[in-house]
Coordinates of C-alpha atoms and ligand atoms in Angstrom, one line a residue:
X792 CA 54.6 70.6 116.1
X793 CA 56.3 71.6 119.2
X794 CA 56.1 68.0 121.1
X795 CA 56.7 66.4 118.2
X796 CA 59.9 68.2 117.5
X797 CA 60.9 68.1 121.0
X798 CA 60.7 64.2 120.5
X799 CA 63.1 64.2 118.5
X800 CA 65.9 67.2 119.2
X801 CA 65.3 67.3 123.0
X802 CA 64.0 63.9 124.3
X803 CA 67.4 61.9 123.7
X804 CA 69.2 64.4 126.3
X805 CA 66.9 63.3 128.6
X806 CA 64.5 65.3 129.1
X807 CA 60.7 63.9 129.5
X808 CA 58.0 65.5 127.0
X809 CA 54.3 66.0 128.4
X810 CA 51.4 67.0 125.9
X811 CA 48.4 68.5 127.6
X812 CA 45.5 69.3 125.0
X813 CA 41.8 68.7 125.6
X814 CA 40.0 67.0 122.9
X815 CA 36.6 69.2 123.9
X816 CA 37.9 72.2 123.1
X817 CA 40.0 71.3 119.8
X818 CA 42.4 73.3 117.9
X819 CA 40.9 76.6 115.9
X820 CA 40.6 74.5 112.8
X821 CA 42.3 76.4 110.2
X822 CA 45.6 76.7 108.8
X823 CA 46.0 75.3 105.5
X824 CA 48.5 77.3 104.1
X825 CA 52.1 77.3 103.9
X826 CA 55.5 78.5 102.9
X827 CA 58.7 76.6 102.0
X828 CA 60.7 76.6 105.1
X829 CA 57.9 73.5 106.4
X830 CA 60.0 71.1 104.5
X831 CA 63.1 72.1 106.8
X832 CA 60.9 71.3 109.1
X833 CA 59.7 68.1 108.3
X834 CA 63.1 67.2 107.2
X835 CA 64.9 68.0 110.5
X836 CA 61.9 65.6 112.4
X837 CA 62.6 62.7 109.6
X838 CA 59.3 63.1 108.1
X839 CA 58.8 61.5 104.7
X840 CA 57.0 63.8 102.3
X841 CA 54.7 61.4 100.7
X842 CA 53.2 59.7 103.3
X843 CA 52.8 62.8 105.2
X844 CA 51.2 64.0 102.1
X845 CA 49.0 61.3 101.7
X846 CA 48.1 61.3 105.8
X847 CA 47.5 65.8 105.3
X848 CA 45.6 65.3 101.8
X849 CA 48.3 67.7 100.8
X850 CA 48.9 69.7 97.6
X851 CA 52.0 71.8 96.3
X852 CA 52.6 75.5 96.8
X853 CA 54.8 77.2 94.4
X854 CA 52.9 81.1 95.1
X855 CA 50.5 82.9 96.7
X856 CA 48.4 84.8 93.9
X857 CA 46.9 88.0 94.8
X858 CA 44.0 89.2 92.8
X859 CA 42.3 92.7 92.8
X860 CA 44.9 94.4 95.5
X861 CA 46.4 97.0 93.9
X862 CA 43.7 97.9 92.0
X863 CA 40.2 95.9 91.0
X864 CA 41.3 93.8 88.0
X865 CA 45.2 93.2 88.9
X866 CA 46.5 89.8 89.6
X867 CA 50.2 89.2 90.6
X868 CA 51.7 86.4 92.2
X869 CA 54.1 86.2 94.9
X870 CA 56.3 83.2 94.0
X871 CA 58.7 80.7 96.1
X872 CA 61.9 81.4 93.7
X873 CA 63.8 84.1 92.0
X874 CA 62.7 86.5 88.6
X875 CA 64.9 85.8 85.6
X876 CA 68.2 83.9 85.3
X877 CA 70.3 86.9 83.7
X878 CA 72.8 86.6 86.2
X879 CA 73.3 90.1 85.6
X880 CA 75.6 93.1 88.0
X881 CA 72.3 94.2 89.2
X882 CA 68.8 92.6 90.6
X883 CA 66.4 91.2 87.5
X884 CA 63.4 93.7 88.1
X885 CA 66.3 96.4 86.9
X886 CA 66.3 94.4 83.4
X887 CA 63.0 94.3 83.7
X888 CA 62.4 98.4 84.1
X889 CA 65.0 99.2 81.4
X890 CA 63.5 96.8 78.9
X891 CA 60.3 99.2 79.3
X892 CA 58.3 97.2 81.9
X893 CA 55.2 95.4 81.3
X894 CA 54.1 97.3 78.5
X895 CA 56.9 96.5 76.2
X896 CA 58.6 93.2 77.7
X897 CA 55.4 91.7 79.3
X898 CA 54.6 90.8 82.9
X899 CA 57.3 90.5 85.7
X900 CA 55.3 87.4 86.4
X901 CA 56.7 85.8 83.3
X902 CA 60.1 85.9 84.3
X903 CA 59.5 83.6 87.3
X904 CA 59.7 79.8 86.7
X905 CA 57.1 79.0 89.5
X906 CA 54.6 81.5 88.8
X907 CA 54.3 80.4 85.2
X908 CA 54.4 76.7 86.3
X909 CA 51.7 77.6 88.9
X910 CA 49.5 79.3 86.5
X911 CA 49.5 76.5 84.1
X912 CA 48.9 73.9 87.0
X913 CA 52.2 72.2 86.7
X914 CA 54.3 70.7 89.6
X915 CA 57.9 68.9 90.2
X916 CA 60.5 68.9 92.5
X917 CA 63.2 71.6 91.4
X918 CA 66.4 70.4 90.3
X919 CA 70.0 70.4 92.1
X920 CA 71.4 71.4 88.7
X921 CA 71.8 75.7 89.6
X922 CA 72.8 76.0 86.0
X923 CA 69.1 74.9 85.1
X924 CA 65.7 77.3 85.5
X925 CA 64.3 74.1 86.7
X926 CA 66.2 74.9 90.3
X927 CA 65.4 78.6 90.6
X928 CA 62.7 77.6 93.2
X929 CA 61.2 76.4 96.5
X930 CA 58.0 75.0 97.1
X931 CA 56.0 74.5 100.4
X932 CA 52.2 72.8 101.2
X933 CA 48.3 73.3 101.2
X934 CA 47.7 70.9 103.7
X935 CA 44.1 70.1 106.2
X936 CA 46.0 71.6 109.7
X937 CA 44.1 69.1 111.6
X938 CA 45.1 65.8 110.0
X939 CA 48.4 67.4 110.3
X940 CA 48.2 68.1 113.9
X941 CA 47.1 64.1 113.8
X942 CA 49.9 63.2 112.3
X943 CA 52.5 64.8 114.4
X944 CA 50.4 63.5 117.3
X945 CA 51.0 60.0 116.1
X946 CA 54.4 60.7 115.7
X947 CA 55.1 62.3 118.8
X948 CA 53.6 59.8 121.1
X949 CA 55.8 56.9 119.2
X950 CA 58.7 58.9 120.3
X951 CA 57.8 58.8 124.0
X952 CA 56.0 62.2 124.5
X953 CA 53.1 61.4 127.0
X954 CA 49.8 62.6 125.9
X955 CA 47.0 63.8 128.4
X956 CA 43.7 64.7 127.2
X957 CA 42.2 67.2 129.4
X958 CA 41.1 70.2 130.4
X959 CA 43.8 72.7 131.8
X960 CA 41.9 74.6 135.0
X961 CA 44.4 76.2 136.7
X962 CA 47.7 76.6 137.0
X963 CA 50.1 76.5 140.3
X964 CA 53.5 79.2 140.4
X965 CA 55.9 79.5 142.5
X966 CA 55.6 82.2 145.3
X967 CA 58.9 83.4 145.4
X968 CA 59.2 84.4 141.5
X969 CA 55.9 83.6 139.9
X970 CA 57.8 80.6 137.8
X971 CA 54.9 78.2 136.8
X972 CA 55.3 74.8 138.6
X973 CA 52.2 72.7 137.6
X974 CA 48.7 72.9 135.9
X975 CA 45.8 71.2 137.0
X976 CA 43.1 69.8 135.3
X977 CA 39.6 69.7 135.8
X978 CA 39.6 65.9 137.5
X979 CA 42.2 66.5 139.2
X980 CA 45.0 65.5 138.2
X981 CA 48.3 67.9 138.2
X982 CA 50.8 67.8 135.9
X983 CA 54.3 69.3 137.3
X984 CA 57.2 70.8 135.2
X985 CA 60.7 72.5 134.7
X986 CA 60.1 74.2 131.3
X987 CA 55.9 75.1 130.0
X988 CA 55.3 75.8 126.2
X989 CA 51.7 77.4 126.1
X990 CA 50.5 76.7 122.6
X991 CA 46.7 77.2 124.0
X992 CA 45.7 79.0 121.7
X993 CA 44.7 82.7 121.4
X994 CA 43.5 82.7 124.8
X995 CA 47.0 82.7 126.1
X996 CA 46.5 80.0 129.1
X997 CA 50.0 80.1 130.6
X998 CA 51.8 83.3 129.0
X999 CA 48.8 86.0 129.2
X1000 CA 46.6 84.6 131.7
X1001 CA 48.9 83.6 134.1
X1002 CA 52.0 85.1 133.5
X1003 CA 50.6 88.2 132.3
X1004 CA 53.3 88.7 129.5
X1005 CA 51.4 91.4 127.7
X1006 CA 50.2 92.1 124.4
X1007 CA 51.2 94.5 121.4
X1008 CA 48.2 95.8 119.1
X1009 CA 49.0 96.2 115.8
X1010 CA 45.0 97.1 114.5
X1011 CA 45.9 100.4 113.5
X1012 CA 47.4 99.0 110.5
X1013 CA 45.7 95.5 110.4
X1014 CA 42.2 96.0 111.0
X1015 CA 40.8 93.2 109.9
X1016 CA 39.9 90.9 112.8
X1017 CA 37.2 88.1 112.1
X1018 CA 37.1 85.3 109.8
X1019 CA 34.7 83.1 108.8
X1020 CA 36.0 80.0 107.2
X1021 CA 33.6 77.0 105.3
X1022 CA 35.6 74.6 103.2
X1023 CA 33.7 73.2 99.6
X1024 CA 33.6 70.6 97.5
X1025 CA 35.4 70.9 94.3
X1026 CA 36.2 68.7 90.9
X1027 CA 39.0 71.6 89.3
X1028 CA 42.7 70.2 88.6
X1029 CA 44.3 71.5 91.7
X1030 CA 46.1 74.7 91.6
X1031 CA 49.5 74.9 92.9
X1032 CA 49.3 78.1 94.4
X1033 CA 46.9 80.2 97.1
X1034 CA 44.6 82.7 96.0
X1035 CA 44.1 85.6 98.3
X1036 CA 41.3 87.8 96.7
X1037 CA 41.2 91.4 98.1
X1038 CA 37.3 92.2 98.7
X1039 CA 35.2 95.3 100.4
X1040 CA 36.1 94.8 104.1
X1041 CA 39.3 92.5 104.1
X1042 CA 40.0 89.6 101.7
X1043 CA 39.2 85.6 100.6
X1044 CA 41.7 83.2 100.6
X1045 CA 40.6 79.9 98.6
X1046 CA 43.4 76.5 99.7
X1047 CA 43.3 73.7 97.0
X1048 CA 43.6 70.2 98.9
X1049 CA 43.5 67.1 97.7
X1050 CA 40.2 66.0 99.0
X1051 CA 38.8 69.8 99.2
X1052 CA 38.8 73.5 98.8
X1053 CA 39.7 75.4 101.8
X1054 CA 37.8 78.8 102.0
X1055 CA 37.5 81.8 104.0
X1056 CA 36.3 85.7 104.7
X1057 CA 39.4 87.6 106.6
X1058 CA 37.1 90.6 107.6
X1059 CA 37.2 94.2 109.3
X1060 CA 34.8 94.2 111.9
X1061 CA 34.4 97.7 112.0
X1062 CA 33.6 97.9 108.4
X1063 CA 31.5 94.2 107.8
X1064 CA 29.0 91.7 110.5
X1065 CA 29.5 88.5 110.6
X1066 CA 26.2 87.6 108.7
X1067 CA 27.1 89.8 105.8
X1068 CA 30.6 88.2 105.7
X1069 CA 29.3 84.2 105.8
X1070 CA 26.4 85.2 103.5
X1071 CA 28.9 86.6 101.2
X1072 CA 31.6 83.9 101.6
X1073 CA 29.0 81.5 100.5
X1074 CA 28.2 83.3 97.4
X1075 CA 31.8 83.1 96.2
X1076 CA 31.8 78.9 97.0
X1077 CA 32.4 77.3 93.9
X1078 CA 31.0 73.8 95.2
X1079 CA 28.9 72.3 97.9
X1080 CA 29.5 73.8 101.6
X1081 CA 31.4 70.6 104.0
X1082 CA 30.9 71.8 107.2
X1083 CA 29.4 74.4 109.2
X1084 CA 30.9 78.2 109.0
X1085 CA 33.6 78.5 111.4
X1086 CA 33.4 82.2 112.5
X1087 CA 36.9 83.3 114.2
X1088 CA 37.9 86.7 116.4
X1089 CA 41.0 87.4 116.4
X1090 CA 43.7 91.2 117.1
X1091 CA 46.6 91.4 114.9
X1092 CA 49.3 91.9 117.1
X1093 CA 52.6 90.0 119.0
X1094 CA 52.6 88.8 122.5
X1095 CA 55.0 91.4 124.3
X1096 CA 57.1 89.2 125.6
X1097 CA 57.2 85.5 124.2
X1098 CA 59.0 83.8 126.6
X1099 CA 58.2 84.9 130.4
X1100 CA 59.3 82.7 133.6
X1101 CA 59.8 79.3 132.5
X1102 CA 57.5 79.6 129.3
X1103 CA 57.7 79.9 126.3
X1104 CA 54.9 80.7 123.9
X1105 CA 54.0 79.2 120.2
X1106 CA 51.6 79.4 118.0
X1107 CA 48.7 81.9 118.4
X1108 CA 49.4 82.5 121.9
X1109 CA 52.6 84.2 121.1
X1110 CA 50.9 86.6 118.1
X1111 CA 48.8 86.6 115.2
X1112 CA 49.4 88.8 112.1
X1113 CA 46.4 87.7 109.7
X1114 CA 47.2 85.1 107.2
X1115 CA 47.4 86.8 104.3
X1116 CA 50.9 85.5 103.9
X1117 CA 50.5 82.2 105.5
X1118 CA 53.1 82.7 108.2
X1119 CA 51.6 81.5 111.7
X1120 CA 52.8 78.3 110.6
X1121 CA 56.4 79.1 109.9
X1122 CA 56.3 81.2 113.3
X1123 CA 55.4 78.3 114.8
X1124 CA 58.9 76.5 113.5
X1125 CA 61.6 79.5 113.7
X1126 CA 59.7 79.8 117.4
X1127 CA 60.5 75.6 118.0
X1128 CA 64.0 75.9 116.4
X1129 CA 65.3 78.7 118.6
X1130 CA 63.5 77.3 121.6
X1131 CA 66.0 73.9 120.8
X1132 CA 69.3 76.3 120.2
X1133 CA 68.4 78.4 123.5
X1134 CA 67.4 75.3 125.3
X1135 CA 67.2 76.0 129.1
X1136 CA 69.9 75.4 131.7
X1137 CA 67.3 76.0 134.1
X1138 CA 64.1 77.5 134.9
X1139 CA 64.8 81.1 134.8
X1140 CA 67.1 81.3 132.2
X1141 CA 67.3 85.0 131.9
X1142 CA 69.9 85.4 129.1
X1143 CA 67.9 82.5 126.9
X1144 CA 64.6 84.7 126.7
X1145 CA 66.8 87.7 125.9
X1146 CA 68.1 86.6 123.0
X1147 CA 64.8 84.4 122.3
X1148 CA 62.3 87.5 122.4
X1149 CA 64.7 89.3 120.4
X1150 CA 64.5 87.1 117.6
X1151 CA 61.1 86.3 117.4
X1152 CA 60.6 90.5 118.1
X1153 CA 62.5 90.5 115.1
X1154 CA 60.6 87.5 113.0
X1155 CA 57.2 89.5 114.1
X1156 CA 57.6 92.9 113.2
X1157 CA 59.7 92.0 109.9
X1158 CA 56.1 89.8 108.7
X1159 CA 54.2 92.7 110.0
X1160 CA 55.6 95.6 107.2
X1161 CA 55.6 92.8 105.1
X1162 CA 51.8 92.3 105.3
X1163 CA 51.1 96.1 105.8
X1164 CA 52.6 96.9 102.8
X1165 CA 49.9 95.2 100.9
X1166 CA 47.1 97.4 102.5
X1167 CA 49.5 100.5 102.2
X1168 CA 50.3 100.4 98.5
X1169 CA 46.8 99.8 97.2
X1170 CA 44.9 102.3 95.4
X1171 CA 41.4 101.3 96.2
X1172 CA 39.3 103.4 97.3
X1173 CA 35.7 101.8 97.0
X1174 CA 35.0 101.1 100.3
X1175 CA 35.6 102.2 103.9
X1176 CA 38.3 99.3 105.0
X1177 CA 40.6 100.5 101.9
X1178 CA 40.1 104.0 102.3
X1179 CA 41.7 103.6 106.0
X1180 CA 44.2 101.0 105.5
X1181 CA 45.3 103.8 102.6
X1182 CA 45.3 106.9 104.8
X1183 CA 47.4 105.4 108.0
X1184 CA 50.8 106.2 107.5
X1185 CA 53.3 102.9 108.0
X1186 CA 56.0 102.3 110.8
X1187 CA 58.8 104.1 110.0
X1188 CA 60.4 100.8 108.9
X1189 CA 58.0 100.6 106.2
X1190 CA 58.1 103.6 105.3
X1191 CA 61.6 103.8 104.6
X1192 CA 61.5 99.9 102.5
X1193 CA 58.9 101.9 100.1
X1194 CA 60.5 105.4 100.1
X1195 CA 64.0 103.3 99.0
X1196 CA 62.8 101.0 96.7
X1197 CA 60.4 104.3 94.5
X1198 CA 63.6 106.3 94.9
X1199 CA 66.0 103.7 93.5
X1200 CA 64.1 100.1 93.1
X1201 CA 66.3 98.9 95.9
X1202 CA 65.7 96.2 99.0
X1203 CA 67.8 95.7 101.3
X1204 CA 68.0 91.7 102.6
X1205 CA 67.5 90.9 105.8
X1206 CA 70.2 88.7 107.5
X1207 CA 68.0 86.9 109.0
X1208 CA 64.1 86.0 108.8
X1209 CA 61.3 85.7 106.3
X1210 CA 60.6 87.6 103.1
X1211 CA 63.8 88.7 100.8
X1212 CA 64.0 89.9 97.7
X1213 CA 61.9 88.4 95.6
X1214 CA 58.9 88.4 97.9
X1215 CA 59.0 92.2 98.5
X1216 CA 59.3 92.9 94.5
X1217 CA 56.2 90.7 93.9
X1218 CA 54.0 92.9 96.2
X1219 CA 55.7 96.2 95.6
X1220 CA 55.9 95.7 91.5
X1221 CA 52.4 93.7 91.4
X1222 CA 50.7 96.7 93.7
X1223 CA 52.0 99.7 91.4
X1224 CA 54.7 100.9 93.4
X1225 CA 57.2 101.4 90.7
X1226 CA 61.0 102.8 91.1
X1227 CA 61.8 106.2 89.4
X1228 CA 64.8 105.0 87.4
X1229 CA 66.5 101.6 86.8
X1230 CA 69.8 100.9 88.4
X1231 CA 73.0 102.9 86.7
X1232 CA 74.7 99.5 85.9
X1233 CA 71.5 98.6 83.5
X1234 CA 70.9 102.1 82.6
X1235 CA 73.9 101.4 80.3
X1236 CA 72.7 98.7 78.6
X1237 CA 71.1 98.8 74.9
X1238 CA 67.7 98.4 75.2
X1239 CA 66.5 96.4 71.8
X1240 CA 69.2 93.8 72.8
X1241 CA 68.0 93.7 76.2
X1242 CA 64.4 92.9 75.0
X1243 CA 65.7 90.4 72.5
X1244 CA 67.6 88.6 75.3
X1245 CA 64.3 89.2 77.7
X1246 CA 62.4 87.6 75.2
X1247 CA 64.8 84.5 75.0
X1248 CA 64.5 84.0 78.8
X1249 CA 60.5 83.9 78.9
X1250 CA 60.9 81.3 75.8
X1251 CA 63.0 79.5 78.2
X1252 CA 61.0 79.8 81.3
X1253 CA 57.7 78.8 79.4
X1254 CA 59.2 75.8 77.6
X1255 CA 60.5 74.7 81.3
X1256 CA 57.4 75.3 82.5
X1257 CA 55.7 73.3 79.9
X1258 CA 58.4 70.2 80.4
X1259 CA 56.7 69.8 83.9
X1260 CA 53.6 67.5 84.8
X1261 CA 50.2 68.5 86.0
X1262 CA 50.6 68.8 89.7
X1263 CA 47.5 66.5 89.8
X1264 CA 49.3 63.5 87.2
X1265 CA 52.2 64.3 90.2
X1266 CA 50.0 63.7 93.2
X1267 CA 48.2 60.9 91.8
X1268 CA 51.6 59.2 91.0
X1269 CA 53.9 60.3 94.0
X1270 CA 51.2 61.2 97.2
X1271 CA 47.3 60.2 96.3
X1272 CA 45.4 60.6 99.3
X1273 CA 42.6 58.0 99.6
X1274 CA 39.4 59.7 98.6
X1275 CA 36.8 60.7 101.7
Ligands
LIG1150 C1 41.3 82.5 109.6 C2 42.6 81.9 109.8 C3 43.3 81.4 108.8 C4 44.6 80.9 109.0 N1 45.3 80.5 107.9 C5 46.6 80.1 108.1 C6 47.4 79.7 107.0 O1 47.0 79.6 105.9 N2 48.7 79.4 107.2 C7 49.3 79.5 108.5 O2 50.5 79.2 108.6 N3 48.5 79.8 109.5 C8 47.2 80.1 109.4 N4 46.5 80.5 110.5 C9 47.1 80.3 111.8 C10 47.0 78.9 112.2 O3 45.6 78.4 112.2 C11 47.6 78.6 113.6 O4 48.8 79.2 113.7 C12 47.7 77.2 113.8 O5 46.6 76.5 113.6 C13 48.2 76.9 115.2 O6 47.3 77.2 116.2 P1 47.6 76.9 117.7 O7 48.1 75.5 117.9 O8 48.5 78.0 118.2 O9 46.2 77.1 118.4 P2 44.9 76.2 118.5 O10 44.7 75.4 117.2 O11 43.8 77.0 119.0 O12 45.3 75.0 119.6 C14 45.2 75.3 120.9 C15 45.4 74.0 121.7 O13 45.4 74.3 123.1 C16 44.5 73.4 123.7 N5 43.9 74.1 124.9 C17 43.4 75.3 124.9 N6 43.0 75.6 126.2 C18 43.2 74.5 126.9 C19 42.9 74.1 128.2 N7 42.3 74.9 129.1 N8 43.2 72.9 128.6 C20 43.8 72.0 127.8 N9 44.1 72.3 126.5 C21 43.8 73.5 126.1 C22 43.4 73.1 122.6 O14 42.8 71.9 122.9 C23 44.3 73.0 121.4 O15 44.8 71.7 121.3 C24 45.2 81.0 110.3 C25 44.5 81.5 111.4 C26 43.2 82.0 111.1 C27 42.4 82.5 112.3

């Protein structure tokens, strides 16, 4: 991702692109996941979605559906798009509270075009028309990260980026300031440079082991730090949504391609071995195993400083915060996009990593309460892992999203970065965390002809819904993949 988008919004100014990876070691081979923003993305390199569809054996994303969080036996989803089209003086979920909440006005879920589309296995493009449900939402991709990685490799190296393939084993700096001036590979051969993106990896070649640019644990509210991942074969229509299904020591997420199902065990070490998880993973299969398990270690955390010296890390050498969100990959991109605003006068560009580890300090820790809060507001208490996650009290930043929204169903948007509105209610609605009153301005309103006017909108949403095609009668007639 980062050479190929150099390619294209660096390379014309003049500046030479080199691509050091080392086909021996490989990438970590997961990753399937993501969220809308990946079509900016895309779009901003000139990709076109279809054939990178077909190259990625992509499906559709519309949500991210958690089952058994809250409590065992809930399911919510977290959807790309907006709840209810009331276009109201206050936020839907008020409407939603005053008309008596689930119990009398159904599921929150049903007020949200792509979670009812998603449920029924239905995909299109939204609409431009904003006066239609049919554009209240976004979608993003399930997609196999290596073929991806392939594709922007490709696509790189026909935009000039020279690739090397080998083994990094060491690395030259400058005496007078430590700025890195070279690597060196195993044969021999050096590679000098101005500017060094490490994206190496956990291990952190350039930023951690060199420059030693420190790392910030975040285990005491994350514990889970293994995975074990083993895609499957599978013959269901494909689902347009993620399914991340809370267990005893972490949480399974199952990834619909085109081609396969992506699975995987996001464990607590302290709480599960890695036996127990595989041997449970495979239990939960729903086809044939593909491969061999792929068994991860990871610490959920942010590298302390992103950009050190004269580099800059991406991907999971700048910070991994689990994936129960799928957002490595989108870190990945707002990392690439400010890197190509703050580009470099020169080597030490002092005032460039300022603002550069602000904003990605920012990105982080905003994802972080985001993904807390789904350990935090859970009332499980059938094993050790949720017990803990339970009892440690948030950051303060947290703390004072949920004391706000149970006080007065209220989030505040964040000017900049993931996760608004709509993304917070899902998990604080679909995990029981429920406001103490509905806003004043809806408070005021008659309830049976709020109901009645409820009622017309989930008519509306369904019917929309129902207009759409199967996501698979979409793939097979916009994006098939050839079979493997
Ligand atoms: C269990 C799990 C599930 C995940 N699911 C999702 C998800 O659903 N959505 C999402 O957005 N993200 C997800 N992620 C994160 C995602 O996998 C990564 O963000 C993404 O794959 C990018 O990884 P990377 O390129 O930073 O590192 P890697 O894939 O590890 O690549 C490192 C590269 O550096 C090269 N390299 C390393 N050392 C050397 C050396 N000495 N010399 C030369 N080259 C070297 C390697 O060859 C490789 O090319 C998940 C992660 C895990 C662990």
């Amino acid at each position: 991702m980062s050479a190929a988008a150099l390619a294209v919004l660096v390379a014309p100014t003049g500046v030479r692109v080199t691509l050091v990876e080392s086909s021996e070691i490989g990438t970590v081979g997961v990753g399937e996941s993501t969220l809308p923003h990946i079509r900016d993305f895309n779009q901003k390199l000139g990709i076109d979605e279809a054939d990178f569809m077909r190259a990625t054996q992509a499906t559709f994303k519309l949500a991210i559906r958690f089952d058994d969080w809250g409590r065992i036996g809930d399911s919510y989803y977290h959807p790309f798009g907006d709840y209810g089209a009331l276009g109201g003086a206050a936020p839907f979920h008020h409407y939603w509270l005053h008309g008596g909440g689930a119990d009398r006005v159904g599921s929150i879920d049903d007020y949200a075009l792509p979670i009812v589309a998603a449920r029924e296995g239905r995909f299109a493009p939204p609409v431009d028309d904003r006066r239609s449900v049919l554009s209240t939402y976004d979608y993003a991709y399930h997609f196999d990260a290596g073929l991806y990685a392939a594709y922007l490799r490709r696509f790189a190296e026909a935009r000039g980026v020279t690739r090397i393939d080998g083994r990094i084993a060491s690395v030259a700096q400058a005496p007078e300031d430590g700025t890195i001036r070279s690597v060196s590979l195993e044969d021999g051969r050096e590679i000098a440079g101005d500017f060094f993106i490490d994206c190496s990896g956990f291990r952190g070649l350039l930023i951690e082991q060199t420059l030693k640019a420190g790392y910030t644990d975040w285990s005491r509210w994350l514990p889970c730090d293994r995975a074990v991942a083993l895609p499957c074969a599978s013959d269901a229509p494909k689902r347009a949504y993620t399914q991340a299904v809370a267990l005893e020591a972490g949480w399974r997420f199952r990834i619909p391609l085109q081609h396969r199902i992506g699975n995987g065990y996001v464990y607590a070490s302290a709480f599960l071995e890695a036996d127990a998880a595989e041997t449970r993973l495979r239990g939960l299969l729903e086809g044939e195993a593909l491969k061999e398990a792929n068994h991860l270690r990871f610490l959920a955390g942010q590298r302390t400083r992103n950009w050190a010296a004269n580099c800059v890390s991406v991907g999971l050498a700048s910070g991994f915060i689990e994936p129960l969100e799928s957002t490595s990959i989108y870190l990945i991109q707002a990392a690439i996009t400010k890197l190509t605003e703050l580009w470099p006068a020169h080597a030490r560009d002092a005032a460039a990593a300022r603002a550069f580890n602000r904003q990605m300090d920012l990105q982080y820790e905003r994802i972080r309460d985001f993904i807390i809060l789904h350990y935090q507001a859970t009332q499980r208490d059938d094993s050790p892992l949720w017990r803990a996650v339970r009892e440690t009290p948030p950051p303060d930043s947290l703390a004072e999203r949920i004391a706000l929204f149970r006080q007065k169903g209220v989030v505040q948007d964040y000017r900049e970065g993931l996760f608004q509105h709509p993304s917070w209610i899902a998990v604080l609605l679909g995990q029981h965390v429920t406001p103490a009153r509905a806003h004043p301005l809806v408070a005021a309103e008659d309830p049976v002809r709020l109901r009645a006017g409820l009622q017309r909108m989930r008519d509306a949403i369904r019917r929309a819904a129902d207009s759409l095609p199967t996501q698979d009668a979409y793939i097979a007639r916009y994006c098939a993949a050839e079979a493997v």
